[in-house]
Amino acid sequence: MSSKAPIHLSLADITEEEEKAVLRAVRSGWVAPLGPEVDAFEQEVANRVGTAYGVALSSGTAALHLGLLCLGVGPGDVVITSTLTFAATVNAIIYTGAEPFFVDSHPTSGNMDPTILSEAIERLSTENKNVGAILPVDLLGKAADYTQILDIANSHEIPVLADAAESLGAHHSGKPAGSFGAAAAFSFNGNKIMTTSGGGMLVTNKSDVAEHARYLATQARQPTAHYEHTEVGFNYRMSNLLAAIGRAQLRRLDSMIARRQLWRHKYKELFAATPGVQIFGEANDEYDNAWLTAILVDESITGWSPRSLREHLAKEGIESRPLWKPMHLQPVFRSYPALINGTAETFFTQGITLPSGSSMSDTQFDRVRQTIARFLSSPSSA
Ligand SMILES: Cc1ncc(COP(=O)(O)O)c(C=O)c1O
């Protein structure tokens, strides 16, 4: 273990601006739990993304869950999603009573491969299964290929819910992440591109989806004084205090993205002369928010393993992680159907995510850079 202060993958980036915002919200008396900060935050995120509505929720997982319910997904349906994601995507599908179907990754971006998506729809149609929704994931802050995915989805009249938990601020074909499909879910968890400490938002252009999500998120209360209920609801709304943090973060979003892109650029330079190492997703040059920078290590070329670099970093107190373990390999989801060609598994074995947070100081980044440079100059002695 290192005696030096740890450097994390992606810590919350909190300044005096967020402190002032919380204080403003507390002093306003709106703490129980909705209020004007929530309304303003919803409007500001929707404006940023270019959607008509935003519904602020307690997490990105809640946004995915309600998004699916509001698109009519339920028991008996199949939801096609990316195998390379975080478990929350799949958990939300299972909460609705639907069954997930995993498709493999595109070989450059790592996001849902549209060709495999088409094959999955064909296979499910021959099995007479109803595809309730397609749930692509914008991995590590890079939007999926919505041009192709929406073409395929529209031709089969299947709604798309985008898991944009990691991609606020990214673009695809000049349009913001979160603006594609019937609705999209953002996460404002502490490690994301911006945070409300914990929170999420469902964004959509559909007034019925926004209205229904708001209703379900507040215990499905009918507008009566005695609390009439005709459906099972959830307690999923974001609090006014957290929305105030979110508004301050949103104002700083572009500068936080710029900081993460600077690290991406410096990692690119650092690994440029190392055969067998490439920046994950780089070959696809769509604009991404650089939420996390990951590298792929081809051990047959480098002669050293991703694990050996991770262990070297850990000794110096520097956090790194493998890329997500694909969902079709997870013990809890292994029994669900999948179309897999090995791409996501290769990313899992070759990938390392590196410290990428916008609150990382220049000095901290320099420590990461020097630690990696030492390893690269003499991997066998590390
Ligand atoms: C791809 C993806 N989907 C969903 C989530 C869930 O978001 P939350 O943690 O806000 O529930 C996360 C992040 O945690 C994520 O990375």
Tab-separated table of C-alpha atoms and ligand atoms in Angstrom:
chain	number	residue	atom	x	y	z
A	1	MET	CA	0.000	0.000	0.000
A	2	SER	CA	1.131	3.536	-0.774
A	3	SER	CA	1.471	6.157	1.965
A	4	LYS	CA	0.520	8.844	-0.551
A	5	ALA	CA	-3.007	10.274	-0.705
A	6	PRO	CA	-5.106	8.078	-3.007
A	7	ILE	CA	-6.053	9.223	-6.497
A	8	HIS	CA	-9.482	7.988	-7.529
A	9	LEU	CA	-11.086	7.216	-10.876
A	10	SER	CA	-13.716	9.930	-10.719
A	11	LEU	CA	-14.510	11.868	-7.560
A	12	ALA	CA	-17.303	14.421	-7.207
A	13	ASP	CA	-16.091	17.890	-8.223
A	14	ILE	CA	-17.601	20.195	-5.592
A	15	THR	CA	-16.738	23.881	-5.170
A	16	GLU	CA	-18.019	26.933	-3.306
A	17	GLU	CA	-20.661	27.311	-6.017
A	18	GLU	CA	-22.357	24.086	-4.919
A	19	GLU	CA	-22.006	25.056	-1.229
A	20	LYS	CA	-23.742	28.374	-1.888
A	21	ALA	CA	-26.479	26.619	-3.873
A	22	VAL	CA	-27.291	24.185	-1.036
A	23	LEU	CA	-27.348	27.013	1.465
A	24	ARG	CA	-29.695	28.989	-0.780
A	25	ALA	CA	-32.041	25.999	-0.989
A	26	VAL	CA	-31.942	25.301	2.764
A	27	ARG	CA	-32.589	28.947	3.625
A	28	SER	CA	-35.502	29.108	1.178
A	29	GLY	CA	-37.364	26.622	3.388
A	30	TRP	CA	-38.105	24.287	0.449
A	31	VAL	CA	-36.781	21.051	1.916
A	32	ALA	CA	-39.757	18.716	1.980
A	33	PRO	CA	-38.720	17.462	-0.596
A	34	LEU	CA	-39.817	19.133	-3.885
A	35	GLY	CA	-39.563	22.858	-4.657
A	36	PRO	CA	-38.476	25.540	-7.128
A	37	GLU	CA	-34.891	24.240	-7.471
A	38	VAL	CA	-36.286	20.940	-8.814
A	39	ASP	CA	-38.512	22.741	-11.336
A	40	ALA	CA	-35.627	24.956	-12.480
A	41	PHE	CA	-33.155	22.046	-12.652
A	42	GLU	CA	-35.562	20.025	-14.794
A	43	GLN	CA	-35.995	22.916	-17.201
A	44	GLU	CA	-32.260	23.677	-17.363
A	45	VAL	CA	-31.247	20.064	-18.091
A	46	ALA	CA	-34.035	19.734	-20.686
A	47	ASN	CA	-32.853	22.995	-22.325
A	48	ARG	CA	-29.284	21.748	-22.394
A	49	VAL	CA	-30.310	18.464	-24.033
A	50	GLY	CA	-32.966	20.018	-26.269
A	51	THR	CA	-35.911	17.996	-24.961
A	52	ALA	CA	-39.263	19.414	-23.910
A	53	TYR	CA	-39.326	17.782	-20.465
A	54	GLY	CA	-37.100	16.608	-17.632
A	55	VAL	CA	-38.246	14.678	-14.564
A	56	ALA	CA	-35.732	14.856	-11.698
A	57	LEU	CA	-35.469	11.559	-9.821
A	58	SER	CA	-33.574	9.928	-6.961
A	59	SER	CA	-31.192	8.000	-9.261
A	60	GLY	CA	-30.374	7.047	-12.813
A	61	THR	CA	-31.691	3.566	-12.042
A	62	ALA	CA	-35.063	5.089	-11.075
A	63	ALA	CA	-35.033	7.035	-14.361
A	64	LEU	CA	-34.437	3.806	-16.320
A	65	HIS	CA	-37.122	1.951	-14.379
A	66	LEU	CA	-39.769	4.655	-14.848
A	67	GLY	CA	-38.692	5.223	-18.458
A	68	LEU	CA	-39.374	1.573	-19.260
A	69	LEU	CA	-42.701	1.553	-17.394
A	70	CYS	CA	-43.823	4.718	-19.177
A	71	LEU	CA	-43.038	3.120	-22.550
A	72	GLY	CA	-45.388	0.310	-21.560
A	73	VAL	CA	-42.735	-2.338	-20.818
A	74	GLY	CA	-43.872	-5.094	-18.472
A	75	PRO	CA	-44.108	-8.850	-17.881
A	76	GLY	CA	-43.969	-10.878	-21.109
A	77	ASP	CA	-41.815	-8.281	-22.912
A	78	VAL	CA	-38.176	-8.550	-23.915
A	79	VAL	CA	-35.884	-5.515	-23.685
A	80	ILE	CA	-32.784	-5.607	-25.884
A	81	THR	CA	-29.762	-4.012	-24.258
A	82	SER	CA	-25.979	-3.859	-24.439
A	83	THR	CA	-24.045	-6.565	-22.634
A	84	LEU	CA	-21.242	-4.096	-21.865
A	85	THR	CA	-22.856	-1.926	-19.222
A	86	PHE	CA	-23.279	-1.456	-15.493
A	87	ALA	CA	-25.753	-3.803	-13.778
A	88	ALA	CA	-28.218	-0.952	-13.087
A	89	THR	CA	-29.334	-1.025	-16.743
A	90	VAL	CA	-30.345	-4.665	-16.452
A	91	ASN	CA	-31.754	-4.373	-12.940
A	92	ALA	CA	-34.192	-1.723	-14.194
A	93	ILE	CA	-35.409	-4.081	-16.939
A	94	ILE	CA	-35.967	-6.861	-14.423
A	95	TYR	CA	-37.858	-4.545	-12.001
A	96	THR	CA	-40.522	-4.138	-14.721
A	97	GLY	CA	-41.041	-7.906	-15.022
A	98	ALA	CA	-39.592	-7.929	-18.560
A	99	GLU	CA	-36.676	-10.106	-19.663
A	100	PRO	CA	-33.334	-8.662	-20.874
A	101	PHE	CA	-31.709	-9.812	-24.126
A	102	PHE	CA	-27.999	-8.951	-24.379
A	103	VAL	CA	-26.255	-7.900	-27.579
A	104	ASP	CA	-22.532	-7.572	-28.062
A	105	SER	CA	-20.452	-4.450	-28.581
A	106	HIS	CA	-19.373	-2.643	-31.698
A	107	PRO	CA	-15.643	-3.400	-32.110
A	108	THR	CA	-14.502	0.234	-32.024
A	109	SER	CA	-16.942	2.172	-29.840
A	110	GLY	CA	-17.856	-0.635	-27.420
A	111	ASN	CA	-21.502	0.489	-27.632
A	112	MET	CA	-24.407	-1.665	-28.876
A	113	ASP	CA	-23.556	-3.119	-32.291
A	114	PRO	CA	-26.472	-2.203	-34.629
A	115	THR	CA	-25.869	-5.257	-36.843
A	116	ILE	CA	-26.242	-7.591	-33.869
A	117	LEU	CA	-29.282	-5.606	-32.726
A	118	SER	CA	-30.950	-6.397	-36.089
A	119	GLU	CA	-30.105	-10.079	-35.715
A	120	ALA	CA	-31.563	-10.069	-32.201
A	121	ILE	CA	-34.842	-8.543	-33.396
A	122	GLU	CA	-35.068	-11.145	-36.180
A	123	ARG	CA	-34.429	-13.994	-33.782
A	124	LEU	CA	-36.991	-12.723	-31.268
A	125	SER	CA	-39.548	-12.279	-34.004
A	126	THR	CA	-39.141	-15.914	-35.138
A	127	GLU	CA	-39.690	-16.901	-31.492
A	128	ASN	CA	-42.855	-14.755	-31.369
A	129	LYS	CA	-41.418	-12.663	-28.536
A	130	ASN	CA	-42.566	-9.073	-28.070
A	131	VAL	CA	-39.709	-6.573	-27.920
A	132	GLY	CA	-41.026	-3.906	-25.530
A	133	ALA	CA	-38.041	-1.553	-25.925
A	134	ILE	CA	-34.435	-1.222	-27.036
A	135	LEU	CA	-32.139	0.114	-24.317
A	136	PRO	CA	-28.752	1.195	-25.750
A	137	VAL	CA	-26.062	2.404	-23.322
A	138	ASP	CA	-23.710	5.353	-23.948
A	139	LEU	CA	-20.600	3.712	-22.574
A	140	LEU	CA	-18.033	5.828	-20.667
A	141	GLY	CA	-19.579	9.019	-22.067
A	142	LYS	CA	-19.709	8.170	-25.772
A	143	ALA	CA	-23.178	8.213	-27.366
A	144	ALA	CA	-24.255	4.982	-29.088
A	145	ASP	CA	-24.876	4.969	-32.857
A	146	TYR	CA	-28.429	6.308	-32.657
A	147	THR	CA	-28.565	6.952	-36.430
A	148	GLN	CA	-28.492	3.220	-37.111
A	149	ILE	CA	-30.226	2.098	-33.917
A	150	LEU	CA	-33.215	4.410	-34.491
A	151	ASP	CA	-33.459	3.361	-38.136
A	152	ILE	CA	-33.727	-0.259	-37.041
A	153	ALA	CA	-36.047	0.491	-34.103
A	154	ASN	CA	-38.375	2.683	-36.168
A	155	SER	CA	-38.664	0.112	-38.936
A	156	HIS	CA	-39.920	-2.393	-36.340
A	157	GLU	CA	-41.906	0.224	-34.363
A	158	ILE	CA	-39.981	-0.520	-31.172
A	159	PRO	CA	-39.448	2.383	-28.724
A	160	VAL	CA	-35.899	3.314	-27.683
A	161	LEU	CA	-34.959	4.339	-24.151
A	162	ALA	CA	-31.361	5.592	-24.013
A	163	ASP	CA	-29.201	4.821	-20.982
A	164	ALA	CA	-27.380	8.155	-21.041
A	165	ALA	CA	-26.262	7.791	-17.397
A	166	GLU	CA	-22.657	8.470	-18.393
A	167	SER	CA	-23.037	10.717	-21.446
A	168	LEU	CA	-24.446	14.124	-20.482
A	169	GLY	CA	-22.642	16.650	-22.685
A	170	ALA	CA	-21.702	14.126	-25.406
A	171	HIS	CA	-23.027	14.303	-28.996
A	172	HIS	CA	-23.918	12.014	-31.859
A	173	SER	CA	-24.253	13.512	-35.365
A	174	GLY	CA	-24.413	17.010	-33.903
A	175	LYS	CA	-27.244	16.216	-31.492
A	176	PRO	CA	-26.873	15.991	-27.698
A	177	ALA	CA	-26.809	12.644	-25.902
A	178	GLY	CA	-30.167	12.244	-24.197
A	179	SER	CA	-32.108	13.695	-27.145
A	180	PHE	CA	-32.451	10.368	-29.003
A	181	GLY	CA	-35.352	7.949	-28.867
A	182	ALA	CA	-38.571	8.175	-26.875
A	183	ALA	CA	-36.780	9.077	-23.636
A	184	ALA	CA	-33.341	8.975	-21.980
A	185	ALA	CA	-32.049	8.475	-18.450
A	186	PHE	CA	-29.187	10.489	-16.903
A	187	SER	CA	-27.393	9.662	-13.660
A	188	PHE	CA	-26.076	12.286	-11.253
A	189	ASN	CA	-24.347	9.770	-9.011
A	190	GLY	CA	-21.214	11.043	-7.238
A	191	ASN	CA	-18.809	9.568	-9.806
A	192	LYS	CA	-20.563	10.913	-12.921
A	193	ILE	CA	-19.663	13.830	-15.206
A	194	MET	CA	-21.782	16.012	-12.882
A	195	THR	CA	-23.477	15.080	-9.641
A	196	THR	CA	-26.298	15.890	-7.257
A	197	SER	CA	-24.573	13.521	-4.766
A	198	GLY	CA	-27.145	10.963	-5.870
A	199	GLY	CA	-29.850	11.498	-8.455
A	200	GLY	CA	-31.021	11.065	-12.003
A	201	MET	CA	-33.322	12.497	-14.628
A	202	LEU	CA	-35.653	11.181	-17.295
A	203	VAL	CA	-35.729	13.487	-20.327
A	204	THR	CA	-38.256	13.228	-23.146
A	205	ASN	CA	-40.226	15.159	-25.746
A	206	LYS	CA	-43.368	13.203	-24.902
A	207	SER	CA	-45.708	14.978	-22.486
A	208	ASP	CA	-47.501	11.718	-21.589
A	209	VAL	CA	-44.189	10.029	-20.631
A	210	ALA	CA	-43.096	12.995	-18.475
A	211	GLU	CA	-46.479	13.283	-16.791
A	212	HIS	CA	-46.752	9.571	-16.064
A	213	ALA	CA	-43.168	9.405	-14.753
A	214	ARG	CA	-43.858	12.323	-12.365
A	215	TYR	CA	-47.023	10.626	-11.150
A	216	LEU	CA	-45.387	7.203	-10.634
A	217	ALA	CA	-42.396	8.820	-8.899
A	218	THR	CA	-44.604	10.443	-6.261
A	219	GLN	CA	-46.377	7.258	-5.065
A	220	ALA	CA	-48.945	7.365	-7.911
A	221	ARG	CA	-51.170	9.726	-5.947
A	222	GLN	CA	-54.443	10.683	-7.570
A	223	PRO	CA	-55.279	14.384	-7.161
A	224	THR	CA	-57.584	13.874	-4.164
A	225	ALA	CA	-57.209	15.133	-0.577
A	226	HIS	CA	-57.493	11.588	0.829
A	227	TYR	CA	-54.679	10.048	-1.304
A	228	GLU	CA	-56.520	7.814	-3.746
A	229	HIS	CA	-54.334	5.198	-5.520
A	230	THR	CA	-55.190	3.204	-8.619
A	231	GLU	CA	-51.632	2.025	-9.414
A	232	VAL	CA	-48.528	0.999	-7.487
A	233	GLY	CA	-46.191	4.000	-7.284
A	234	PHE	CA	-42.649	4.732	-6.168
A	235	ASN	CA	-40.886	7.286	-3.992
A	236	TYR	CA	-38.400	8.312	-6.667
A	237	ARG	CA	-38.373	12.131	-6.725
A	238	MET	CA	-35.220	14.225	-6.298
A	239	SER	CA	-35.110	16.599	-3.340
A	240	ASN	CA	-34.971	20.365	-3.721
A	241	LEU	CA	-31.600	20.529	-1.900
A	242	LEU	CA	-29.978	18.106	-4.332
A	243	ALA	CA	-31.465	19.869	-7.342
A	244	ALA	CA	-29.734	23.058	-6.140
A	245	ILE	CA	-26.364	21.238	-6.284
A	246	GLY	CA	-27.286	19.994	-9.747
A	247	ARG	CA	-27.967	23.519	-11.021
A	248	ALA	CA	-24.556	24.706	-9.840
A	249	GLN	CA	-22.921	21.653	-11.431
A	250	LEU	CA	-24.740	22.167	-14.726
A	251	ARG	CA	-23.358	25.704	-14.951
A	252	ARG	CA	-19.852	24.202	-14.617
A	253	LEU	CA	-20.487	21.213	-16.891
A	254	ASP	CA	-18.540	22.460	-19.913
A	255	SER	CA	-15.458	23.328	-17.872
A	256	MET	CA	-15.623	19.933	-16.117
A	257	ILE	CA	-15.854	18.182	-19.506
A	258	ALA	CA	-12.907	20.228	-20.791
A	259	ARG	CA	-10.832	19.027	-17.838
A	260	ARG	CA	-11.671	15.370	-18.542
A	261	GLN	CA	-10.866	15.876	-22.210
A	262	LEU	CA	-7.501	17.292	-21.225
A	263	TRP	CA	-6.716	14.043	-19.349
A	264	ARG	CA	-7.869	12.049	-22.407
A	265	HIS	CA	-5.483	14.043	-24.576
A	266	LYS	CA	-2.583	13.553	-22.141
A	267	TYR	CA	-3.215	9.801	-21.837
A	268	LYS	CA	-3.201	9.618	-25.635
A	269	GLU	CA	0.228	11.274	-25.691
A	270	LEU	CA	1.499	9.068	-22.887
A	271	PHE	CA	0.602	5.805	-24.640
A	272	ALA	CA	1.278	6.970	-28.224
A	273	ALA	CA	4.633	5.205	-28.450
A	274	THR	CA	3.508	1.951	-26.797
A	275	PRO	CA	2.560	-0.713	-29.370
A	276	GLY	CA	-0.323	-2.877	-28.156
A	277	VAL	CA	-2.005	-0.118	-26.136
A	278	GLN	CA	-4.850	1.947	-27.533
A	279	ILE	CA	-7.307	4.391	-26.073
A	280	PHE	CA	-10.687	2.634	-25.808
A	281	GLY	CA	-13.278	3.907	-28.299
A	282	GLU	CA	-10.838	6.291	-29.931
A	283	ALA	CA	-11.246	5.047	-33.484
A	284	ASN	CA	-14.846	6.279	-33.367
A	285	ASP	CA	-14.282	10.023	-33.364
A	286	GLU	CA	-17.799	11.181	-32.465
A	287	TYR	CA	-17.700	13.838	-29.779
A	288	ASP	CA	-17.764	12.234	-26.342
A	289	ASN	CA	-17.605	13.788	-22.900
A	290	ALA	CA	-14.498	11.775	-21.873
A	291	TRP	CA	-16.225	10.769	-18.632
A	292	LEU	CA	-13.680	7.982	-18.131
A	293	THR	CA	-10.603	7.298	-20.205
A	294	ALA	CA	-9.876	3.615	-20.657
A	295	ILE	CA	-7.068	1.826	-22.473
A	296	LEU	CA	-7.028	-1.584	-24.143
A	297	VAL	CA	-3.899	-3.646	-23.587
A	298	ASP	CA	-3.073	-6.400	-26.057
A	299	GLU	CA	-0.758	-8.531	-23.934
A	300	SER	CA	0.480	-10.505	-26.958
A	301	ILE	CA	2.071	-7.269	-28.229
A	302	THR	CA	2.985	-5.434	-24.995
A	303	GLY	CA	4.378	-8.485	-23.203
A	304	TRP	CA	2.763	-7.252	-19.980
A	305	SER	CA	-0.766	-7.723	-18.709
A	306	PRO	CA	-3.439	-5.163	-17.834
A	307	ARG	CA	-3.410	-6.637	-14.338
A	308	SER	CA	0.322	-5.889	-13.891
A	309	LEU	CA	-0.233	-2.207	-14.721
A	310	ARG	CA	-3.231	-2.054	-12.372
A	311	GLU	CA	-1.209	-3.620	-9.562
A	312	HIS	CA	1.630	-1.153	-10.166
A	313	LEU	CA	-0.836	1.768	-9.958
A	314	ALA	CA	-2.471	0.349	-6.821
A	315	LYS	CA	0.928	0.196	-5.061
A	316	GLU	CA	1.182	3.939	-5.637
A	317	GLY	CA	-2.333	4.580	-4.315
A	318	ILE	CA	-3.803	5.142	-7.786
A	319	GLU	CA	-7.208	3.631	-8.509
A	320	SER	CA	-7.894	1.880	-11.816
A	321	ARG	CA	-10.436	-0.757	-12.778
A	322	PRO	CA	-11.108	-3.300	-15.484
A	323	LEU	CA	-13.851	-2.335	-17.958
A	324	TRP	CA	-17.330	-3.607	-16.954
A	325	LYS	CA	-17.680	-7.363	-16.765
A	326	PRO	CA	-20.278	-8.056	-19.502
A	327	MET	CA	-23.776	-8.761	-18.250
A	328	HIS	CA	-24.059	-12.145	-20.027
A	329	LEU	CA	-21.140	-13.339	-17.845
A	330	GLN	CA	-22.650	-12.126	-14.558
A	331	PRO	CA	-23.863	-15.028	-12.407
A	332	VAL	CA	-27.167	-13.245	-11.758
A	333	PHE	CA	-27.934	-12.614	-15.461
A	334	ARG	CA	-26.248	-15.633	-17.092
A	335	SER	CA	-29.501	-17.427	-17.841
A	336	TYR	CA	-30.901	-14.652	-20.062
A	337	PRO	CA	-30.644	-14.902	-23.856
A	338	ALA	CA	-27.819	-13.141	-25.688
A	339	LEU	CA	-26.123	-12.694	-29.069
A	340	ILE	CA	-22.425	-12.634	-28.327
A	341	ASN	CA	-19.335	-12.705	-30.572
A	342	GLY	CA	-16.620	-12.145	-27.961
A	343	THR	CA	-16.058	-8.388	-28.464
A	344	ALA	CA	-17.255	-7.275	-25.021
A	345	GLU	CA	-15.341	-10.140	-23.402
A	346	THR	CA	-12.140	-8.938	-25.089
A	347	PHE	CA	-12.776	-5.402	-23.796
A	348	PHE	CA	-13.259	-6.859	-20.332
A	349	THR	CA	-9.972	-8.775	-20.405
A	350	GLN	CA	-7.964	-6.003	-22.093
A	351	GLY	CA	-9.511	-2.848	-20.635
A	352	ILE	CA	-8.365	-0.592	-17.800
A	353	THR	CA	-10.168	2.595	-16.784
A	354	LEU	CA	-7.806	5.295	-15.529
A	355	PRO	CA	-8.227	8.292	-13.188
A	356	SER	CA	-10.266	10.817	-15.176
A	357	GLY	CA	-12.049	13.084	-12.664
A	358	SER	CA	-12.421	16.804	-13.277
A	359	SER	CA	-11.394	17.544	-9.687
A	360	MET	CA	-8.043	15.756	-10.172
A	361	SER	CA	-5.288	18.399	-9.816
A	362	ASP	CA	-2.440	18.891	-12.299
A	363	THR	CA	-0.063	17.576	-9.637
A	364	GLN	CA	-2.173	14.461	-9.110
A	365	PHE	CA	-2.329	13.814	-12.842
A	366	ASP	CA	1.416	14.224	-13.021
A	367	ARG	CA	1.777	11.535	-10.363
A	368	VAL	CA	-0.414	9.199	-12.439
A	369	ARG	CA	1.568	10.019	-15.590
A	370	GLN	CA	4.956	9.450	-13.966
A	371	THR	CA	3.807	6.201	-12.359
A	372	ILE	CA	2.618	4.873	-15.725
A	373	ALA	CA	5.761	6.135	-17.502
A	374	ARG	CA	7.960	4.285	-14.983
A	375	PHE	CA	5.968	1.115	-15.602
A	376	LEU	CA	6.204	1.465	-19.390
A	377	SER	CA	9.963	1.983	-19.297
A	378	SER	CA	10.494	-1.163	-17.244
A	379	PRO	CA	7.366	-3.337	-17.004
A	380	SER	CA	9.199	-6.460	-15.856
A	381	SER	CA	10.674	-4.782	-12.763
A	382	ALA	CA	7.325	-3.211	-11.703
B	1	LIG	C1	-24.525	2.845	-17.600
B	1	LIG	C2	-25.190	3.169	-16.298
B	1	LIG	N1	-26.517	2.963	-16.178
B	1	LIG	C3	-27.162	3.245	-15.043
B	1	LIG	C4	-26.503	3.748	-13.943
B	1	LIG	C5	-27.275	3.960	-12.696
B	1	LIG	O1	-27.266	5.268	-12.216
B	1	LIG	P1	-27.484	5.539	-10.659
B	1	LIG	O2	-26.244	5.105	-9.942
B	1	LIG	O3	-27.695	7.027	-10.600
B	1	LIG	O4	-28.687	4.780	-10.235
B	1	LIG	C6	-25.118	3.987	-14.017
B	1	LIG	C7	-24.320	4.549	-12.913
B	1	LIG	O5	-24.255	4.220	-11.798
B	1	LIG	C8	-24.444	3.666	-15.218
B	1	LIG	O6	-23.118	3.850	-15.325
